[in-house]
């Protein structure tokens, strides 16, 4: 472990993350309403394996065992999301008490196990009833999200202190409304831009609602961020990389840190409608920024698409989902967010890798994932040494789960899920993580004793 544990401060939180639709299953149980993913998965061809998340990891029924696993791994914190249609089946109006009770039980059990819950309000499962009314493309979604946030903060805010409003608004906007590879499967760039704007407004409204209910709340957001590098030394590629950076990173970071939309991007998007003035005076007032990092983007100029920029697949090492392994970009990204935006606190809210894991003699050996994690934790430690206020790190993901358009074909877990039996097996990477966390605890104890 090369003393990796000693490179994190004593208070550092080692966690793992999941999302409701990817693990819970029980898609229509106990009064839950349908979400856009329940609907999307039923469209022929939407999911490469033809699966749905109807059962996923059956976490809705197996949560005591799953909290037991977290305890066994020694996690300090667990990032989960709440399914909006499980607690408000039609998105607005009547509350489903049985759905809320599920999250109350889960959170109580986490706290009993000494695991700090970090709760995401929106990890992509919009109530289908809201989609019928226009979904994120409709302004109506903003007060609806604020009312949902108010309900959750009122009912769970005595026990949950750490909140993320949205997971990866960029993916919600573009995968959901431009490429259409995610629910609701819309393919229209203008809609995607409008959705990104509503997401930012909804973030702010929800943050205000949470803070109004709980003075101790610590509110952030989880953003998918990546350095964007030009494919060649040409000026055209440098500019294309800058546009990609504007769309992926700055379009969200700048407004959240009170700077409004980046001017270069607002000018580029003008033909597609930007209500930039609505963000005047906007300050996302984040207590922390959550960074979801998987890979950098390598970009070249192109004659097509609104950004006139294409992603290039660089040579080198890749994971089973085809993403480049590039830990130094992770360090660069963390340092950049700190130096350019000065967030009070930062968390890695997701980082991890998909590999084609197999069970052999009842064990899952995943040396490539262990190596991936070692290199990325090392990059995070280097960022901390450079002054980044990084407070915790959530591995994506606790257990193999429903990987959206890839179904269950991509395994990111540090715990293996056998989807036929629902048996969980801690992988070698899970054992590696358990050892890292235990060593970190011991080194903290030693430091305190000195
Ligand atoms: O599984 C997803 C997660 O829901 C959001 N961030 C990326 C992960 C891997 O694709």
GROMACS .gro file of N, CA and C and ligand atoms in nm, residues 18-19 22 79 123-124 167-168 171 182 224 292 294 321 323 350 352 396-397 401-404 406 412, ligand 1:
model
   85
   18UNK      N    1  -2.365   0.491  -0.465
   18UNK     CA    2  -2.461   0.419  -0.550
   18UNK      C    3  -2.569   0.519  -0.593
   19UNK      N    4  -2.666   0.470  -0.671
   19UNK     CA    5  -2.782   0.553  -0.705
   19UNK      C    6  -2.906   0.465  -0.703
   22UNK      N    7  -3.012   0.241  -0.996
   22UNK     CA    8  -2.913   0.142  -1.033
   22UNK      C    9  -2.909   0.023  -0.939
   79UNK      N   10  -2.264   0.729  -0.009
   79UNK     CA   11  -2.342   0.823  -0.091
   79UNK      C   12  -2.454   0.745  -0.161
  123UNK      N   13  -3.065   1.161  -0.896
  123UNK     CA   14  -2.968   1.085  -0.974
  123UNK      C   15  -3.046   1.017  -1.087
  124UNK      N   16  -3.117   1.103  -1.162
  124UNK     CA   17  -3.166   1.071  -1.297
  124UNK      C   18  -3.304   1.006  -1.309
  167UNK      N   19  -2.703   1.496  -0.945
  167UNK     CA   20  -2.587   1.424  -0.994
  167UNK      C   21  -2.568   1.452  -1.143
  168UNK      N   22  -2.452   1.505  -1.176
  168UNK     CA   23  -2.407   1.521  -1.315
  168UNK      C   24  -2.511   1.590  -1.405
  171UNK      N   25  -2.472   1.547  -1.779
  171UNK     CA   26  -2.518   1.421  -1.839
  171UNK      C   27  -2.670   1.422  -1.853
  182UNK      N   28  -2.973   0.844  -2.294
  182UNK     CA   29  -3.032   0.826  -2.162
  182UNK      C   30  -3.177   0.874  -2.166
  224UNK      N   31  -1.990   1.601  -1.315
  224UNK     CA   32  -1.894   1.521  -1.393
  224UNK      C   33  -1.801   1.619  -1.462
  292UNK      N   34  -1.707   1.414  -0.992
  292UNK     CA   35  -1.713   1.277  -1.045
  292UNK      C   36  -1.611   1.272  -1.158
  294UNK      N   37  -1.380   1.024  -1.423
  294UNK     CA   38  -1.348   0.893  -1.479
  294UNK      C   39  -1.231   0.900  -1.577
  321UNK      N   40  -1.519  -0.023  -2.029
  321UNK     CA   41  -1.625   0.058  -2.092
  321UNK      C   42  -1.563   0.148  -2.200
  323UNK      N   43  -1.302   0.371  -2.151
  323UNK     CA   44  -1.253   0.500  -2.105
  323UNK      C   45  -1.104   0.490  -2.072
  350UNK      N   46  -1.749   1.056  -0.711
  350UNK     CA   47  -1.743   0.929  -0.786
  350UNK      C   48  -1.607   0.915  -0.851
  352UNK      N   49  -1.405   0.545  -1.031
  352UNK     CA   50  -1.397   0.399  -1.032
  352UNK      C   51  -1.382   0.350  -1.174
  396UNK      N   52  -1.695   0.481  -0.700
  396UNK     CA   53  -1.808   0.431  -0.779
  396UNK      C   54  -1.770   0.291  -0.824
  397UNK      N   55  -1.829   0.190  -0.767
  397UNK     CA   56  -1.947   0.192  -0.686
  397UNK      C   57  -1.938   0.081  -0.583
  401UNK      N   58  -2.387  -0.288  -1.057
  401UNK     CA   59  -2.528  -0.253  -1.062
  401UNK      C   60  -2.571  -0.220  -1.205
  402UNK      N   61  -2.689  -0.166  -1.219
  402UNK     CA   62  -2.749  -0.139  -1.350
  402UNK      C   63  -2.683  -0.016  -1.410
  403UNK      N   64  -2.596  -0.039  -1.509
  403UNK     CA   65  -2.517   0.071  -1.566
  403UNK      C   66  -2.593   0.133  -1.685
  404UNK      N   67  -2.708   0.189  -1.656
  404UNK     CA   68  -2.786   0.269  -1.751
  404UNK      C   69  -2.799   0.201  -1.888
  406UNK      N   70  -2.606   0.049  -2.064
  406UNK     CA   71  -2.531  -0.077  -2.078
  406UNK      C   72  -2.593  -0.190  -1.997
  412UNK      N   73  -1.878  -0.207  -1.225
  412UNK     CA   74  -1.793  -0.105  -1.162
  412UNK      C   75  -1.772  -0.133  -1.013
  451LIG     O1   76  -2.297   0.465  -1.321
  451LIG     C1   77  -2.267   0.598  -1.347
  451LIG     C2   78  -2.325   0.688  -1.242
  451LIG     O2   79  -2.463   0.671  -1.227
  451LIG     C3   80  -2.300   0.833  -1.278
  451LIG     N1   81  -2.161   0.857  -1.306
  451LIG     C4   82  -2.093   0.764  -1.395
  451LIG     C5   83  -2.118   0.622  -1.351
  451LIG     C6   84  -2.045   0.525  -1.446
  451LIG     O3   85  -2.091   0.541  -1.575
   0.00000   0.00000   0.00000
